[in-house]
Amino acid sequence: WSRSLIQVNESEKVAKESLGFAYYTNENGIGWATAGGKGFYEFKSKEWRIFEGKLDSVDRANAQAYLQTLYNDFLNK
């Protein structure tokens, strides 16, 4: 009746490989987290600070595009 925590089934593999993300933003920059890594882009220094794992150029571009889309949506309302 129990489930092995070591054995991963196929549906769990797909979920782990999905394109999920989390973000937060404040007046200083944007935080971005994916399964591959977590970091914060600081507006003033224009640099990424990586806290865990790594964020590749696609992750960084996605963070920028997401923030631009949010701001554009806000300004259009």
PDB file of N, CA and C in Angstrom:
ATOM      1  N   TRP A   1       0.796  -1.191   0.000  1.00  0.00           N
ATOM      2  CA  TRP A   1       0.000   0.000   0.000  1.00  0.00           C
ATOM      3  C   TRP A   1       0.838   1.254   0.000  1.00  0.00           C
ATOM      4  N   SER A   2       2.132   1.114   0.119  1.00  0.00           N
ATOM      5  CA  SER A   2       2.991   2.301   0.081  1.00  0.00           C
ATOM      6  C   SER A   2       3.611   2.459  -1.302  1.00  0.00           C
ATOM      7  N   ARG A   3       4.168   3.594  -1.529  1.00  0.00           N
ATOM      8  CA  ARG A   3       4.779   3.916  -2.808  1.00  0.00           C
ATOM      9  C   ARG A   3       6.278   4.127  -2.605  1.00  0.00           C
ATOM     10  N   SER A   4       7.069   3.582  -3.495  1.00  0.00           N
ATOM     11  CA  SER A   4       8.512   3.769  -3.418  1.00  0.00           C
ATOM     12  C   SER A   4       8.861   5.217  -3.749  1.00  0.00           C
ATOM     13  N   LEU A   5       9.570   5.880  -2.868  1.00  0.00           N
ATOM     14  CA  LEU A   5       9.962   7.258  -3.109  1.00  0.00           C
ATOM     15  C   LEU A   5      11.191   7.362  -3.999  1.00  0.00           C
ATOM     16  N   ILE A   6      11.843   6.241  -4.221  1.00  0.00           N
ATOM     17  CA  ILE A   6      13.037   6.237  -5.056  1.00  0.00           C
ATOM     18  C   ILE A   6      12.678   6.032  -6.518  1.00  0.00           C
ATOM     19  N   GLN A   7      11.708   5.189  -6.778  1.00  0.00           N
ATOM     20  CA  GLN A   7      11.312   4.892  -8.148  1.00  0.00           C
ATOM     21  C   GLN A   7      10.449   6.036  -8.690  1.00  0.00           C
ATOM     22  N   VAL A   8      10.850   6.570  -9.840  1.00  0.00           N
ATOM     23  CA  VAL A   8      10.113   7.673 -10.462  1.00  0.00           C
ATOM     24  C   VAL A   8       9.373   7.132 -11.677  1.00  0.00           C
ATOM     25  N   ASN A   9       8.061   7.385 -11.731  1.00  0.00           N
ATOM     26  CA  ASN A   9       7.319   6.907 -12.893  1.00  0.00           C
ATOM     27  C   ASN A   9       7.401   7.926 -14.025  1.00  0.00           C
ATOM     28  N   GLU A  10       6.938   7.538 -15.191  1.00  0.00           N
ATOM     29  CA  GLU A  10       7.071   8.364 -16.391  1.00  0.00           C
ATOM     30  C   GLU A  10       6.363   9.710 -16.274  1.00  0.00           C
ATOM     31  N   SER A  11       5.185   9.760 -15.671  1.00  0.00           N
ATOM     32  CA  SER A  11       4.463  11.034 -15.564  1.00  0.00           C
ATOM     33  C   SER A  11       5.202  12.024 -14.670  1.00  0.00           C
ATOM     34  N   GLU A  12       5.898  11.537 -13.662  1.00  0.00           N
ATOM     35  CA  GLU A  12       6.683  12.427 -12.806  1.00  0.00           C
ATOM     36  C   GLU A  12       7.894  12.979 -13.549  1.00  0.00           C
ATOM     37  N   LYS A  13       8.482  12.171 -14.449  1.00  0.00           N
ATOM     38  CA  LYS A  13       9.597  12.652 -15.254  1.00  0.00           C
ATOM     39  C   LYS A  13       9.148  13.807 -16.134  1.00  0.00           C
ATOM     40  N   VAL A  14       7.994  13.652 -16.757  1.00  0.00           N
ATOM     41  CA  VAL A  14       7.471  14.703 -17.628  1.00  0.00           C
ATOM     42  C   VAL A  14       7.230  15.972 -16.830  1.00  0.00           C
ATOM     43  N   ALA A  15       6.661  15.846 -15.641  1.00  0.00           N
ATOM     44  CA  ALA A  15       6.390  17.021 -14.805  1.00  0.00           C
ATOM     45  C   ALA A  15       7.681  17.735 -14.427  1.00  0.00           C
ATOM     46  N   LYS A  16       8.728  16.989 -14.132  1.00  0.00           N
ATOM     47  CA  LYS A  16       9.999  17.600 -13.745  1.00  0.00           C
ATOM     48  C   LYS A  16      10.675  18.287 -14.924  1.00  0.00           C
ATOM     49  N   GLU A  17      10.396  17.821 -16.146  1.00  0.00           N
ATOM     50  CA  GLU A  17      11.022  18.386 -17.332  1.00  0.00           C
ATOM     51  C   GLU A  17      10.162  19.476 -17.967  1.00  0.00           C
ATOM     52  N   SER A  18       9.055  19.826 -17.352  1.00  0.00           N
ATOM     53  CA  SER A  18       8.176  20.836 -17.929  1.00  0.00           C
ATOM     54  C   SER A  18       8.801  22.221 -17.807  1.00  0.00           C
ATOM     55  N   LEU A  19       8.167  23.172 -18.433  1.00  0.00           N
ATOM     56  CA  LEU A  19       8.713  24.520 -18.472  1.00  0.00           C
ATOM     57  C   LEU A  19       8.179  25.400 -17.352  1.00  0.00           C
ATOM     58  N   GLY A  20       7.936  24.843 -16.200  1.00  0.00           N
ATOM     59  CA  GLY A  20       7.431  25.615 -15.081  1.00  0.00           C
ATOM     60  C   GLY A  20       8.459  26.621 -14.580  1.00  0.00           C
ATOM     61  N   PHE A  21       7.959  27.686 -13.979  1.00  0.00           N
ATOM     62  CA  PHE A  21       8.841  28.709 -13.439  1.00  0.00           C
ATOM     63  C   PHE A  21       8.118  29.467 -12.341  1.00  0.00           C
ATOM     64  N   ALA A  22       8.885  30.221 -11.600  1.00  0.00           N
ATOM     65  CA  ALA A  22       8.335  31.151 -10.613  1.00  0.00           C
ATOM     66  C   ALA A  22       9.125  32.445 -10.747  1.00  0.00           C
ATOM     67  N   TYR A  23       8.465  33.549 -10.427  1.00  0.00           N
ATOM     68  CA  TYR A  23       9.154  34.829 -10.503  1.00  0.00           C
ATOM     69  C   TYR A  23       8.708  35.727  -9.364  1.00  0.00           C
ATOM     70  N   TYR A  24       9.494  36.715  -9.086  1.00  0.00           N
ATOM     71  CA  TYR A  24       9.081  37.812  -8.217  1.00  0.00           C
ATOM     72  C   TYR A  24       9.808  39.053  -8.705  1.00  0.00           C
ATOM     73  N   THR A  25       9.235  40.184  -8.437  1.00  0.00           N
ATOM     74  CA  THR A  25       9.859  41.426  -8.865  1.00  0.00           C
ATOM     75  C   THR A  25       9.663  42.497  -7.804  1.00  0.00           C
ATOM     76  N   ASN A  26      10.609  43.396  -7.762  1.00  0.00           N
ATOM     77  CA  ASN A  26      10.503  44.569  -6.894  1.00  0.00           C
ATOM     78  C   ASN A  26      11.206  45.719  -7.600  1.00  0.00           C
ATOM     79  N   GLU A  27      11.378  46.831  -6.925  1.00  0.00           N
ATOM     80  CA  GLU A  27      11.981  48.002  -7.573  1.00  0.00           C
ATOM     81  C   GLU A  27      13.449  47.795  -7.933  1.00  0.00           C
ATOM     82  N   ASN A  28      14.077  46.760  -7.401  1.00  0.00           N
ATOM     83  CA  ASN A  28      15.498  46.516  -7.655  1.00  0.00           C
ATOM     84  C   ASN A  28      15.779  45.520  -8.768  1.00  0.00           C
ATOM     85  N   GLY A  29      14.792  44.678  -9.120  1.00  0.00           N
ATOM     86  CA  GLY A  29      15.044  43.683 -10.151  1.00  0.00           C
ATOM     87  C   GLY A  29      13.978  42.615 -10.207  1.00  0.00           C
ATOM     88  N   ILE A  30      14.343  41.502 -10.844  1.00  0.00           N
ATOM     89  CA  ILE A  30      13.418  40.377 -10.997  1.00  0.00           C
ATOM     90  C   ILE A  30      14.110  39.089 -10.563  1.00  0.00           C
ATOM     91  N   GLY A  31      13.392  38.282  -9.805  1.00  0.00           N
ATOM     92  CA  GLY A  31      13.866  36.961  -9.419  1.00  0.00           C
ATOM     93  C   GLY A  31      13.237  35.933 -10.335  1.00  0.00           C
ATOM     94  N   TRP A  32      13.986  34.921 -10.710  1.00  0.00           N
ATOM     95  CA  TRP A  32      13.510  33.905 -11.644  1.00  0.00           C
ATOM     96  C   TRP A  32      13.966  32.544 -11.152  1.00  0.00           C
ATOM     97  N   ALA A  33      13.054  31.586 -11.118  1.00  0.00           N
ATOM     98  CA  ALA A  33      13.388  30.232 -10.659  1.00  0.00           C
ATOM     99  C   ALA A  33      12.803  29.208 -11.613  1.00  0.00           C
ATOM    100  N   THR A  34      13.618  28.258 -12.006  1.00  0.00           N
ATOM    101  CA  THR A  34      13.192  27.128 -12.821  1.00  0.00           C
ATOM    102  C   THR A  34      13.726  25.859 -12.165  1.00  0.00           C
ATOM    103  N   ALA A  35      13.440  24.741 -12.779  1.00  0.00           N
ATOM    104  CA  ALA A  35      13.979  23.486 -12.257  1.00  0.00           C
ATOM    105  C   ALA A  35      15.507  23.477 -12.331  1.00  0.00           C
ATOM    106  N   GLY A  36      16.073  24.273 -13.239  1.00  0.00           N
ATOM    107  CA  GLY A  36      17.520  24.301 -13.416  1.00  0.00           C
ATOM    108  C   GLY A  36      18.274  25.239 -12.504  1.00  0.00           C
ATOM    109  N   GLY A  37      17.588  26.260 -11.991  1.00  0.00           N
ATOM    110  CA  GLY A  37      18.297  27.207 -11.146  1.00  0.00           C
ATOM    111  C   GLY A  37      17.437  28.360 -10.677  1.00  0.00           C
ATOM    112  N   LYS A  38      18.034  29.162  -9.798  1.00  0.00           N
ATOM    113  CA  LYS A  38      17.349  30.324  -9.226  1.00  0.00           C
ATOM    114  C   LYS A  38      18.307  31.500  -9.230  1.00  0.00           C
ATOM    115  N   GLY A  39      17.785  32.661  -9.623  1.00  0.00           N
ATOM    116  CA  GLY A  39      18.640  33.834  -9.637  1.00  0.00           C
ATOM    117  C   GLY A  39      17.847  35.122  -9.579  1.00  0.00           C
ATOM    118  N   PHE A  40      18.586  36.225  -9.522  1.00  0.00           N
ATOM    119  CA  PHE A  40      17.987  37.554  -9.435  1.00  0.00           C
ATOM    120  C   PHE A  40      18.746  38.482 -10.364  1.00  0.00           C
ATOM    121  N   TYR A  41      18.006  39.198 -11.223  1.00  0.00           N
ATOM    122  CA  TYR A  41      18.612  40.189 -12.102  1.00  0.00           C
ATOM    123  C   TYR A  41      18.449  41.553 -11.464  1.00  0.00           C
ATOM    124  N   GLU A  42      19.575  42.207 -11.213  1.00  0.00           N
ATOM    125  CA  GLU A  42      19.561  43.520 -10.572  1.00  0.00           C
ATOM    126  C   GLU A  42      19.581  44.601 -11.657  1.00  0.00           C
ATOM    127  N   PHE A  43      18.541  45.461 -11.649  1.00  0.00           N
ATOM    128  CA  PHE A  43      18.417  46.494 -12.669  1.00  0.00           C
ATOM    129  C   PHE A  43      19.600  47.459 -12.664  1.00  0.00           C
ATOM    130  N   LYS A  44      20.031  47.893 -11.498  1.00  0.00           N
ATOM    131  CA  LYS A  44      21.080  48.910 -11.393  1.00  0.00           C
ATOM    132  C   LYS A  44      22.412  48.422 -11.969  1.00  0.00           C
ATOM    133  N   SER A  45      22.842  47.248 -11.567  1.00  0.00           N
ATOM    134  CA  SER A  45      24.131  46.724 -12.029  1.00  0.00           C
ATOM    135  C   SER A  45      24.024  45.982 -13.359  1.00  0.00           C
ATOM    136  N   LYS A  46      22.794  45.669 -13.777  1.00  0.00           N
ATOM    137  CA  LYS A  46      22.535  44.909 -15.010  1.00  0.00           C
ATOM    138  C   LYS A  46      23.250  43.557 -14.986  1.00  0.00           C
ATOM    139  N   GLU A  47      23.239  42.927 -13.816  1.00  0.00           N
ATOM    140  CA  GLU A  47      23.898  41.630 -13.662  1.00  0.00           C
ATOM    141  C   GLU A  47      22.972  40.625 -12.992  1.00  0.00           C
ATOM    142  N   TRP A  48      23.178  39.363 -13.345  1.00  0.00           N
ATOM    143  CA  TRP A  48      22.462  38.262 -12.711  1.00  0.00           C
ATOM    144  C   TRP A  48      23.255  37.773 -11.512  1.00  0.00           C
ATOM    145  N   ARG A  49      22.574  37.494 -10.432  1.00  0.00           N
ATOM    146  CA  ARG A  49      23.154  36.816  -9.270  1.00  0.00           C
ATOM    147  C   ARG A  49      22.475  35.454  -9.193  1.00  0.00           C
ATOM    148  N   ILE A  50      23.238  34.420  -9.360  1.00  0.00           N
ATOM    149  CA  ILE A  50      22.689  33.069  -9.357  1.00  0.00           C
ATOM    150  C   ILE A  50      22.811  32.510  -7.946  1.00  0.00           C
ATOM    151  N   PHE A  51      21.681  32.053  -7.401  1.00  0.00           N
ATOM    152  CA  PHE A  51      21.657  31.533  -6.034  1.00  0.00           C
ATOM    153  C   PHE A  51      21.797  30.017  -5.980  1.00  0.00           C
ATOM    154  N   GLU A  52      21.290  29.348  -6.999  1.00  0.00           N
ATOM    155  CA  GLU A  52      21.288  27.884  -6.982  1.00  0.00           C
ATOM    156  C   GLU A  52      21.246  27.387  -8.414  1.00  0.00           C
ATOM    157  N   GLY A  53      22.010  26.348  -8.721  1.00  0.00           N
ATOM    158  CA  GLY A  53      21.999  25.785 -10.062  1.00  0.00           C
ATOM    159  C   GLY A  53      22.505  26.792 -11.076  1.00  0.00           C
ATOM    160  N   LYS A  54      21.852  26.818 -12.254  1.00  0.00           N
ATOM    161  CA  LYS A  54      22.235  27.802 -13.258  1.00  0.00           C
ATOM    162  C   LYS A  54      21.018  28.207 -14.078  1.00  0.00           C
ATOM    163  N   LEU A  55      21.055  29.417 -14.571  1.00  0.00           N
ATOM    164  CA  LEU A  55      20.048  29.930 -15.494  1.00  0.00           C
ATOM    165  C   LEU A  55      20.773  30.213 -16.806  1.00  0.00           C
ATOM    166  N   ASP A  56      20.408  29.477 -17.855  1.00  0.00           N
ATOM    167  CA  ASP A  56      21.082  29.680 -19.134  1.00  0.00           C
ATOM    168  C   ASP A  56      20.512  30.900 -19.855  1.00  0.00           C
ATOM    169  N   SER A  57      21.018  31.170 -21.053  1.00  0.00           N
ATOM    170  CA  SER A  57      20.599  32.363 -21.787  1.00  0.00           C
ATOM    171  C   SER A  57      19.116  32.334 -22.141  1.00  0.00           C
ATOM    172  N   VAL A  58      18.555  31.153 -22.345  1.00  0.00           N
ATOM    173  CA  VAL A  58      17.120  31.037 -22.631  1.00  0.00           C
ATOM    174  C   VAL A  58      16.309  31.414 -21.394  1.00  0.00           C
ATOM    175  N   ASP A  59      16.714  30.938 -20.227  1.00  0.00           N
ATOM    176  CA  ASP A  59      16.031  31.299 -18.978  1.00  0.00           C
ATOM    177  C   ASP A  59      16.077  32.809 -18.755  1.00  0.00           C
ATOM    178  N   ARG A  60      17.214  33.397 -19.004  1.00  0.00           N
ATOM    179  CA  ARG A  60      17.375  34.839 -18.794  1.00  0.00           C
ATOM    180  C   ARG A  60      16.522  35.632 -19.778  1.00  0.00           C
ATOM    181  N   ALA A  61      16.477  35.180 -21.019  1.00  0.00           N
ATOM    182  CA  ALA A  61      15.636  35.849 -22.021  1.00  0.00           C
ATOM    183  C   ALA A  61      14.159  35.693 -21.673  1.00  0.00           C
ATOM    184  N   ASN A  62      13.776  34.525 -21.176  1.00  0.00           N
ATOM    185  CA  ASN A  62      12.384  34.304 -20.764  1.00  0.00           C
ATOM    186  C   ASN A  62      11.994  35.225 -19.616  1.00  0.00           C
ATOM    187  N   ALA A  63      12.896  35.428 -18.668  1.00  0.00           N
ATOM    188  CA  ALA A  63      12.621  36.328 -17.546  1.00  0.00           C
ATOM    189  C   ALA A  63      12.405  37.750 -18.051  1.00  0.00           C
ATOM    190  N   GLN A  64      13.258  38.194 -18.950  1.00  0.00           N
ATOM    191  CA  GLN A  64      13.131  39.543 -19.500  1.00  0.00           C
ATOM    192  C   GLN A  64      11.818  39.690 -20.266  1.00  0.00           C
ATOM    193  N   ALA A  65      11.500  38.722 -21.115  1.00  0.00           N
ATOM    194  CA  ALA A  65      10.270  38.778 -21.907  1.00  0.00           C
ATOM    195  C   ALA A  65       9.037  38.749 -21.016  1.00  0.00           C
ATOM    196  N   TYR A  66       9.081  37.950 -19.966  1.00  0.00           N
ATOM    197  CA  TYR A  66       7.936  37.852 -19.054  1.00  0.00           C
ATOM    198  C   TYR A  66       7.686  39.187 -18.361  1.00  0.00           C
ATOM    199  N   LEU A  67       8.744  39.813 -17.876  1.00  0.00           N
ATOM    200  CA  LEU A  67       8.599  41.096 -17.194  1.00  0.00           C
ATOM    201  C   LEU A  67       8.110  42.179 -18.162  1.00  0.00           C
ATOM    202  N   GLN A  68       8.632  42.196 -19.382  1.00  0.00           N
ATOM    203  CA  GLN A  68       8.177  43.166 -20.378  1.00  0.00           C
ATOM    204  C   GLN A  68       6.695  42.974 -20.690  1.00  0.00           C
ATOM    205  N   THR A  69       6.268  41.729 -20.808  1.00  0.00           N
ATOM    206  CA  THR A  69       4.858  41.437 -21.083  1.00  0.00           C
ATOM    207  C   THR A  69       3.976  41.891 -19.930  1.00  0.00           C
ATOM    208  N   LEU A  70       4.406  41.640 -18.698  1.00  0.00           N
ATOM    209  CA  LEU A  70       3.632  42.092 -17.534  1.00  0.00           C
ATOM    210  C   LEU A  70       3.497  43.606 -17.505  1.00  0.00           C
ATOM    211  N   TYR A  71       4.599  44.316 -17.731  1.00  0.00           N
ATOM    212  CA  TYR A  71       4.558  45.777 -17.713  1.00  0.00           C
ATOM    213  C   TYR A  71       3.676  46.312 -18.836  1.00  0.00           C
ATOM    214  N   ASN A  72       3.800  45.744 -20.035  1.00  0.00           N
ATOM    215  CA  ASN A  72       2.964  46.183 -21.157  1.00  0.00           C
ATOM    216  C   ASN A  72       1.490  45.951 -20.869  1.00  0.00           C
ATOM    217  N   ASP A  73       1.164  44.813 -20.292  1.00  0.00           N
ATOM    218  CA  ASP A  73      -0.225  44.518 -19.942  1.00  0.00           C
ATOM    219  C   ASP A  73      -0.740  45.529 -18.919  1.00  0.00           C
ATOM    220  N   PHE A  74       0.073  45.830 -17.935  1.00  0.00           N
ATOM    221  CA  PHE A  74      -0.310  46.801 -16.908  1.00  0.00           C
ATOM    222  C   PHE A  74      -0.551  48.184 -17.519  1.00  0.00           C
ATOM    223  N   LEU A  75       0.339  48.612 -18.394  1.00  0.00           N
ATOM    224  CA  LEU A  75       0.219  49.936 -18.996  1.00  0.00           C
ATOM    225  C   LEU A  75      -0.974  50.048 -19.941  1.00  0.00           C
ATOM    226  N   ASN A  76      -1.395  48.926 -20.512  1.00  0.00           N
ATOM    227  CA  ASN A  76      -2.535  48.932 -21.438  1.00  0.00           C
ATOM    228  C   ASN A  76      -3.880  48.908 -20.742  1.00  0.00           C
ATOM    229  N   LYS A  77      -3.904  48.769 -19.444  1.00  0.00           N
ATOM    230  CA  LYS A  77      -5.184  48.690 -18.726  1.00  0.00           C
ATOM    231  C   LYS A  77      -5.628  50.028 -18.222  1.00  0.00           C
TER     232      LYS A  77
END
